[in-house]
Amino acid sequence: MKSVLFVWLFSFHSSLLAADDARFAEVDKFWAKISETVSKGDFEAYRSAHHPDAVLVEQGKSQSMERAHKAFQRGFDDTASGTVKAGIEFLWTQRSVSVDTAIQKGVFRYWSEAAGNTYAQYTQFEAILVKGNKGWKLLVQKQYKTLTKEQWDALVDGRKKE
């Protein structure tokens, strides 16, 4: 009887882990889409990745993501035209994903190159996503502080050792 219970509990636990892996993979696809939209300058795809009521919080002030998009659009247009190269990478320090919500904390590295000038910014942030009929959408992005390249590199190195 105990061995049957153990096998059942083990298989139940294994199926939960597989479901968690599948949810994390879905959310990873979402972030890969964000990276792709930035590198291609695909503003409409970037915009569609956000919930209609999405909010951006930076420097202690909040605004609708729609308003923030207006400020971002020129950079996307410049990237799409080829006058700017840009990209974004994400490193996660904490992640929780359920069936229809996800909260993730980490750092993103946004970079751009134009006319021989290179720019990079490393920002500590938190993201809240919701899953609906059209997949995962970013609901809240809260940016905390800018990190140095050295702090970013330390996080990257820490990931390589795991």
JSON list of C-alpha atoms in Angstrom, two decimals:
[
{"chain": "A", "resi": 1, "resn": "MET", "atom": "CA", "xyz": [0.00, 0.00, 0.00]},
{"chain": "A", "resi": 2, "resn": "LYS", "atom": "CA", "xyz": [2.80, 2.42, 0.92]},
{"chain": "A", "resi": 3, "resn": "SER", "atom": "CA", "xyz": [4.60, 1.78, -2.37]},
{"chain": "A", "resi": 4, "resn": "VAL", "atom": "CA", "xyz": [1.42, 2.48, -4.36]},
{"chain": "A", "resi": 5, "resn": "LEU", "atom": "CA", "xyz": [0.94, 5.74, -2.46]},
{"chain": "A", "resi": 6, "resn": "PHE", "atom": "CA", "xyz": [4.58, 6.68, -3.05]},
{"chain": "A", "resi": 7, "resn": "VAL", "atom": "CA", "xyz": [4.31, 5.96, -6.79]},
{"chain": "A", "resi": 8, "resn": "TRP", "atom": "CA", "xyz": [1.09, 7.99, -6.99]},
{"chain": "A", "resi": 9, "resn": "LEU", "atom": "CA", "xyz": [2.61, 10.93, -5.07]},
{"chain": "A", "resi": 10, "resn": "PHE", "atom": "CA", "xyz": [5.78, 10.78, -7.17]},
{"chain": "A", "resi": 11, "resn": "SER", "atom": "CA", "xyz": [3.83, 10.75, -10.44]},
{"chain": "A", "resi": 12, "resn": "PHE", "atom": "CA", "xyz": [1.55, 13.57, -9.21]},
{"chain": "A", "resi": 13, "resn": "HIS", "atom": "CA", "xyz": [4.59, 15.65, -8.22]},
{"chain": "A", "resi": 14, "resn": "SER", "atom": "CA", "xyz": [6.26, 14.90, -11.56]},
{"chain": "A", "resi": 15, "resn": "SER", "atom": "CA", "xyz": [3.19, 16.02, -13.49]},
{"chain": "A", "resi": 16, "resn": "LEU", "atom": "CA", "xyz": [3.13, 19.28, -11.49]},
{"chain": "A", "resi": 17, "resn": "LEU", "atom": "CA", "xyz": [6.78, 19.89, -12.34]},
{"chain": "A", "resi": 18, "resn": "ALA", "atom": "CA", "xyz": [6.09, 19.24, -16.03]},
{"chain": "A", "resi": 19, "resn": "ALA", "atom": "CA", "xyz": [3.19, 21.73, -15.92]},
{"chain": "A", "resi": 20, "resn": "ASP", "atom": "CA", "xyz": [5.48, 24.29, -14.25]},
{"chain": "A", "resi": 21, "resn": "ASP", "atom": "CA", "xyz": [8.12, 23.72, -16.94]},
{"chain": "A", "resi": 22, "resn": "ALA", "atom": "CA", "xyz": [5.51, 24.24, -19.68]},
{"chain": "A", "resi": 23, "resn": "ARG", "atom": "CA", "xyz": [4.29, 27.50, -18.09]},
{"chain": "A", "resi": 24, "resn": "PHE", "atom": "CA", "xyz": [7.85, 28.80, -17.72]},
{"chain": "A", "resi": 25, "resn": "ALA", "atom": "CA", "xyz": [8.50, 27.89, -21.35]},
{"chain": "A", "resi": 26, "resn": "GLU", "atom": "CA", "xyz": [5.41, 29.89, -22.41]},
{"chain": "A", "resi": 27, "resn": "VAL", "atom": "CA", "xyz": [6.59, 32.92, -20.45]},
{"chain": "A", "resi": 28, "resn": "ASP", "atom": "CA", "xyz": [10.11, 32.52, -21.87]},
{"chain": "A", "resi": 29, "resn": "LYS", "atom": "CA", "xyz": [8.54, 32.67, -25.36]},
{"chain": "A", "resi": 30, "resn": "PHE", "atom": "CA", "xyz": [6.84, 35.92, -24.37]},
{"chain": "A", "resi": 31, "resn": "TRP", "atom": "CA", "xyz": [10.20, 37.49, -23.39]},
{"chain": "A", "resi": 32, "resn": "ALA", "atom": "CA", "xyz": [11.84, 36.14, -26.56]},
{"chain": "A", "resi": 33, "resn": "LYS", "atom": "CA", "xyz": [9.08, 37.91, -28.51]},
{"chain": "A", "resi": 34, "resn": "ILE", "atom": "CA", "xyz": [9.84, 41.16, -26.67]},
{"chain": "A", "resi": 35, "resn": "SER", "atom": "CA", "xyz": [13.54, 40.76, -27.55]},
{"chain": "A", "resi": 36, "resn": "GLU", "atom": "CA", "xyz": [12.69, 40.10, -31.18]},
{"chain": "A", "resi": 37, "resn": "THR", "atom": "CA", "xyz": [10.39, 43.13, -31.44]},
{"chain": "A", "resi": 38, "resn": "VAL", "atom": "CA", "xyz": [13.12, 45.40, -30.08]},
{"chain": "A", "resi": 39, "resn": "SER", "atom": "CA", "xyz": [15.84, 44.03, -32.37]},
{"chain": "A", "resi": 40, "resn": "LYS", "atom": "CA", "xyz": [13.59, 44.27, -35.45]},
{"chain": "A", "resi": 41, "resn": "GLY", "atom": "CA", "xyz": [12.03, 47.59, -34.52]},
{"chain": "A", "resi": 42, "resn": "ASP", "atom": "CA", "xyz": [8.57, 46.01, -34.74]},
{"chain": "A", "resi": 43, "resn": "PHE", "atom": "CA", "xyz": [6.60, 48.57, -32.76]},
{"chain": "A", "resi": 44, "resn": "GLU", "atom": "CA", "xyz": [3.16, 47.06, -33.36]},
{"chain": "A", "resi": 45, "resn": "ALA", "atom": "CA", "xyz": [4.26, 43.61, -32.17]},
{"chain": "A", "resi": 46, "resn": "TYR", "atom": "CA", "xyz": [5.87, 45.20, -29.11]},
{"chain": "A", "resi": 47, "resn": "ARG", "atom": "CA", "xyz": [2.73, 47.17, -28.37]},
{"chain": "A", "resi": 48, "resn": "SER", "atom": "CA", "xyz": [0.52, 44.10, -28.81]},
{"chain": "A", "resi": 49, "resn": "ALA", "atom": "CA", "xyz": [2.54, 42.27, -26.14]},
{"chain": "A", "resi": 50, "resn": "HIS", "atom": "CA", "xyz": [1.11, 44.66, -23.53]},
{"chain": "A", "resi": 51, "resn": "HIS", "atom": "CA", "xyz": [-2.26, 44.44, -21.84]},
{"chain": "A", "resi": 52, "resn": "PRO", "atom": "CA", "xyz": [-4.56, 47.33, -22.87]},
{"chain": "A", "resi": 53, "resn": "ASP", "atom": "CA", "xyz": [-4.45, 48.58, -19.26]},
{"chain": "A", "resi": 54, "resn": "ALA", "atom": "CA", "xyz": [-0.69, 48.10, -18.84]},
{"chain": "A", "resi": 55, "resn": "VAL", "atom": "CA", "xyz": [1.21, 50.43, -16.53]},
{"chain": "A", "resi": 56, "resn": "LEU", "atom": "CA", "xyz": [4.86, 51.49, -16.46]},
{"chain": "A", "resi": 57, "resn": "VAL", "atom": "CA", "xyz": [6.35, 52.64, -13.17]},
{"chain": "A", "resi": 58, "resn": "GLU", "atom": "CA", "xyz": [9.76, 54.30, -13.29]},
{"chain": "A", "resi": 59, "resn": "GLN", "atom": "CA", "xyz": [11.46, 56.69, -10.91]},
{"chain": "A", "resi": 60, "resn": "GLY", "atom": "CA", "xyz": [8.49, 56.38, -8.56]},
{"chain": "A", "resi": 61, "resn": "LYS", "atom": "CA", "xyz": [6.00, 57.69, -11.12]},
{"chain": "A", "resi": 62, "resn": "SER", "atom": "CA", "xyz": [3.43, 55.69, -13.04]},
{"chain": "A", "resi": 63, "resn": "GLN", "atom": "CA", "xyz": [1.96, 56.16, -16.47]},
{"chain": "A", "resi": 64, "resn": "SER", "atom": "CA", "xyz": [-0.08, 54.11, -18.86]},
{"chain": "A", "resi": 65, "resn": "MET", "atom": "CA", "xyz": [2.02, 51.92, -21.09]},
{"chain": "A", "resi": 66, "resn": "GLU", "atom": "CA", "xyz": [0.15, 53.45, -24.03]},
{"chain": "A", "resi": 67, "resn": "ARG", "atom": "CA", "xyz": [1.61, 56.83, -23.08]},
{"chain": "A", "resi": 68, "resn": "ALA", "atom": "CA", "xyz": [5.07, 55.29, -22.68]},
{"chain": "A", "resi": 69, "resn": "HIS", "atom": "CA", "xyz": [4.74, 53.68, -26.11]},
{"chain": "A", "resi": 70, "resn": "LYS", "atom": "CA", "xyz": [4.52, 57.14, -27.67]},
{"chain": "A", "resi": 71, "resn": "ALA", "atom": "CA", "xyz": [7.96, 57.92, -26.25]},
{"chain": "A", "resi": 72, "resn": "PHE", "atom": "CA", "xyz": [9.37, 54.56, -27.43]},
{"chain": "A", "resi": 73, "resn": "GLN", "atom": "CA", "xyz": [8.01, 54.65, -30.99]},
{"chain": "A", "resi": 74, "resn": "ARG", "atom": "CA", "xyz": [10.78, 56.77, -32.52]},
{"chain": "A", "resi": 75, "resn": "GLY", "atom": "CA", "xyz": [13.43, 54.32, -31.34]},
{"chain": "A", "resi": 76, "resn": "PHE", "atom": "CA", "xyz": [11.49, 51.44, -32.86]},
{"chain": "A", "resi": 77, "resn": "ASP", "atom": "CA", "xyz": [11.06, 53.35, -36.12]},
{"chain": "A", "resi": 78, "resn": "ASP", "atom": "CA", "xyz": [14.81, 54.13, -36.25]},
{"chain": "A", "resi": 79, "resn": "THR", "atom": "CA", "xyz": [15.59, 50.45, -35.65]},
{"chain": "A", "resi": 80, "resn": "ALA", "atom": "CA", "xyz": [13.11, 49.30, -38.29]},
{"chain": "A", "resi": 81, "resn": "SER", "atom": "CA", "xyz": [14.67, 51.68, -40.84]},
{"chain": "A", "resi": 82, "resn": "GLY", "atom": "CA", "xyz": [18.17, 50.39, -40.08]},
{"chain": "A", "resi": 83, "resn": "THR", "atom": "CA", "xyz": [19.60, 53.67, -38.80]},
{"chain": "A", "resi": 84, "resn": "VAL", "atom": "CA", "xyz": [19.83, 52.15, -35.32]},
{"chain": "A", "resi": 85, "resn": "LYS", "atom": "CA", "xyz": [20.63, 48.63, -34.13]},
{"chain": "A", "resi": 86, "resn": "ALA", "atom": "CA", "xyz": [19.05, 47.73, -30.79]},
{"chain": "A", "resi": 87, "resn": "GLY", "atom": "CA", "xyz": [18.45, 44.79, -28.52]},
{"chain": "A", "resi": 88, "resn": "ILE", "atom": "CA", "xyz": [17.30, 43.75, -25.09]},
{"chain": "A", "resi": 89, "resn": "GLU", "atom": "CA", "xyz": [18.29, 40.83, -22.84]},
{"chain": "A", "resi": 90, "resn": "PHE", "atom": "CA", "xyz": [16.73, 39.66, -19.59]},
{"chain": "A", "resi": 91, "resn": "LEU", "atom": "CA", "xyz": [18.21, 37.99, -16.51]},
{"chain": "A", "resi": 92, "resn": "TRP", "atom": "CA", "xyz": [15.84, 36.71, -13.84]},
{"chain": "A", "resi": 93, "resn": "THR", "atom": "CA", "xyz": [16.50, 36.73, -10.11]},
{"chain": "A", "resi": 94, "resn": "GLN", "atom": "CA", "xyz": [13.03, 35.59, -9.06]},
{"chain": "A", "resi": 95, "resn": "ARG", "atom": "CA", "xyz": [10.21, 34.01, -11.04]},
{"chain": "A", "resi": 96, "resn": "SER", "atom": "CA", "xyz": [6.76, 32.73, -10.19]},
{"chain": "A", "resi": 97, "resn": "VAL", "atom": "CA", "xyz": [4.38, 31.49, -12.89]},
{"chain": "A", "resi": 98, "resn": "SER", "atom": "CA", "xyz": [0.88, 30.15, -12.35]},
{"chain": "A", "resi": 99, "resn": "VAL", "atom": "CA", "xyz": [-1.78, 29.12, -14.83]},
{"chain": "A", "resi": 100, "resn": "ASP", "atom": "CA", "xyz": [-2.73, 32.72, -15.69]},
{"chain": "A", "resi": 101, "resn": "THR", "atom": "CA", "xyz": [-0.37, 35.08, -13.87]},
{"chain": "A", "resi": 102, "resn": "ALA", "atom": "CA", "xyz": [3.37, 35.53, -13.63]},
{"chain": "A", "resi": 103, "resn": "ILE", "atom": "CA", "xyz": [5.60, 37.80, -11.60]},
{"chain": "A", "resi": 104, "resn": "GLN", "atom": "CA", "xyz": [9.25, 38.11, -12.43]},
{"chain": "A", "resi": 105, "resn": "LYS", "atom": "CA", "xyz": [12.07, 40.16, -11.00]},
{"chain": "A", "resi": 106, "resn": "GLY", "atom": "CA", "xyz": [15.38, 40.69, -12.68]},
{"chain": "A", "resi": 107, "resn": "VAL", "atom": "CA", "xyz": [17.50, 42.99, -14.78]},
{"chain": "A", "resi": 108, "resn": "PHE", "atom": "CA", "xyz": [17.26, 43.92, -18.43]},
{"chain": "A", "resi": 109, "resn": "ARG", "atom": "CA", "xyz": [20.07, 45.15, -20.62]},
{"chain": "A", "resi": 110, "resn": "TYR", "atom": "CA", "xyz": [18.92, 47.47, -23.37]},
{"chain": "A", "resi": 111, "resn": "TRP", "atom": "CA", "xyz": [21.53, 48.47, -25.93]},
{"chain": "A", "resi": 112, "resn": "SER", "atom": "CA", "xyz": [21.62, 50.48, -29.12]},
{"chain": "A", "resi": 113, "resn": "GLU", "atom": "CA", "xyz": [24.17, 51.48, -31.74]},
{"chain": "A", "resi": 114, "resn": "ALA", "atom": "CA", "xyz": [23.87, 54.43, -34.10]},
{"chain": "A", "resi": 115, "resn": "ALA", "atom": "CA", "xyz": [26.43, 56.35, -36.14]},
{"chain": "A", "resi": 116, "resn": "GLY", "atom": "CA", "xyz": [29.30, 54.64, -34.34]},
{"chain": "A", "resi": 117, "resn": "ASN", "atom": "CA", "xyz": [27.94, 55.40, -30.86]},
{"chain": "A", "resi": 118, "resn": "THR", "atom": "CA", "xyz": [27.01, 52.59, -28.48]},
{"chain": "A", "resi": 119, "resn": "TYR", "atom": "CA", "xyz": [24.60, 52.94, -25.58]},
{"chain": "A", "resi": 120, "resn": "ALA", "atom": "CA", "xyz": [23.73, 50.36, -22.92]},
{"chain": "A", "resi": 121, "resn": "GLN", "atom": "CA", "xyz": [21.49, 50.57, -19.89]},
{"chain": "A", "resi": 122, "resn": "TYR", "atom": "CA", "xyz": [21.06, 47.93, -17.19]},
{"chain": "A", "resi": 123, "resn": "THR", "atom": "CA", "xyz": [17.79, 48.27, -15.27]},
{"chain": "A", "resi": 124, "resn": "GLN", "atom": "CA", "xyz": [16.52, 46.32, -12.29]},
{"chain": "A", "resi": 125, "resn": "PHE", "atom": "CA", "xyz": [12.82, 45.68, -12.77]},
{"chain": "A", "resi": 126, "resn": "GLU", "atom": "CA", "xyz": [9.76, 43.67, -11.93]},
{"chain": "A", "resi": 127, "resn": "ALA", "atom": "CA", "xyz": [7.11, 42.51, -14.38]},
{"chain": "A", "resi": 128, "resn": "ILE", "atom": "CA", "xyz": [3.60, 41.22, -13.83]},
{"chain": "A", "resi": 129, "resn": "LEU", "atom": "CA", "xyz": [2.04, 39.29, -16.69]},
{"chain": "A", "resi": 130, "resn": "VAL", "atom": "CA", "xyz": [-1.46, 37.94, -17.18]},
{"chain": "A", "resi": 131, "resn": "LYS", "atom": "CA", "xyz": [-2.59, 35.21, -19.52]},
{"chain": "A", "resi": 132, "resn": "GLY", "atom": "CA", "xyz": [-5.80, 35.59, -21.46]},
{"chain": "A", "resi": 133, "resn": "ASN", "atom": "CA", "xyz": [-7.32, 34.33, -24.69]},
{"chain": "A", "resi": 134, "resn": "LYS", "atom": "CA", "xyz": [-4.52, 35.94, -26.73]},
{"chain": "A", "resi": 135, "resn": "GLY", "atom": "CA", "xyz": [-1.69, 34.57, -24.60]},
{"chain": "A", "resi": 136, "resn": "TRP", "atom": "CA", "xyz": [0.60, 36.32, -22.14]},
{"chain": "A", "resi": 137, "resn": "LYS", "atom": "CA", "xyz": [0.44, 40.11, -21.85]},
{"chain": "A", "resi": 138, "resn": "LEU", "atom": "CA", "xyz": [2.54, 42.47, -19.76]},
{"chain": "A", "resi": 139, "resn": "LEU", "atom": "CA", "xyz": [0.31, 44.23, -17.23]},
{"chain": "A", "resi": 140, "resn": "VAL", "atom": "CA", "xyz": [2.79, 46.07, -15.00]},
{"chain": "A", "resi": 141, "resn": "GLN", "atom": "CA", "xyz": [6.46, 46.90, -15.42]},
{"chain": "A", "resi": 142, "resn": "LYS", "atom": "CA", "xyz": [8.13, 48.54, -12.45]},
{"chain": "A", "resi": 143, "resn": "GLN", "atom": "CA", "xyz": [11.66, 49.75, -12.97]},
{"chain": "A", "resi": 144, "resn": "TYR", "atom": "CA", "xyz": [13.74, 50.18, -9.83]},
{"chain": "A", "resi": 145, "resn": "LYS", "atom": "CA", "xyz": [17.28, 51.30, -10.41]},
{"chain": "A", "resi": 146, "resn": "THR", "atom": "CA", "xyz": [19.97, 51.38, -13.01]},
{"chain": "A", "resi": 147, "resn": "LEU", "atom": "CA", "xyz": [22.84, 48.96, -12.47]},
{"chain": "A", "resi": 148, "resn": "THR", "atom": "CA", "xyz": [26.41, 49.14, -13.69]},
{"chain": "A", "resi": 149, "resn": "LYS", "atom": "CA", "xyz": [27.91, 46.91, -16.35]},
{"chain": "A", "resi": 150, "resn": "GLU", "atom": "CA", "xyz": [29.96, 45.27, -13.59]},
{"chain": "A", "resi": 151, "resn": "GLN", "atom": "CA", "xyz": [26.79, 44.37, -11.67]},
{"chain": "A", "resi": 152, "resn": "TRP", "atom": "CA", "xyz": [25.27, 42.97, -14.87]},
{"chain": "A", "resi": 153, "resn": "ASP", "atom": "CA", "xyz": [28.42, 40.96, -15.59]},
{"chain": "A", "resi": 154, "resn": "ALA", "atom": "CA", "xyz": [28.35, 39.54, -12.04]},
{"chain": "A", "resi": 155, "resn": "LEU", "atom": "CA", "xyz": [24.77, 38.37, -12.59]},
{"chain": "A", "resi": 156, "resn": "VAL", "atom": "CA", "xyz": [25.71, 36.81, -15.93]},
{"chain": "A", "resi": 157, "resn": "ASP", "atom": "CA", "xyz": [28.72, 35.08, -14.37]},
{"chain": "A", "resi": 158, "resn": "GLY", "atom": "CA", "xyz": [26.51, 33.82, -11.54]},
{"chain": "A", "resi": 159, "resn": "ARG", "atom": "CA", "xyz": [24.15, 32.25, -14.09]},
{"chain": "A", "resi": 160, "resn": "LYS", "atom": "CA", "xyz": [27.05, 30.46, -15.82]},
{"chain": "A", "resi": 161, "resn": "LYS", "atom": "CA", "xyz": [28.07, 28.84, -12.52]},
{"chain": "A", "resi": 162, "resn": "GLU", "atom": "CA", "xyz": [24.60, 27.47, -11.76]}
]
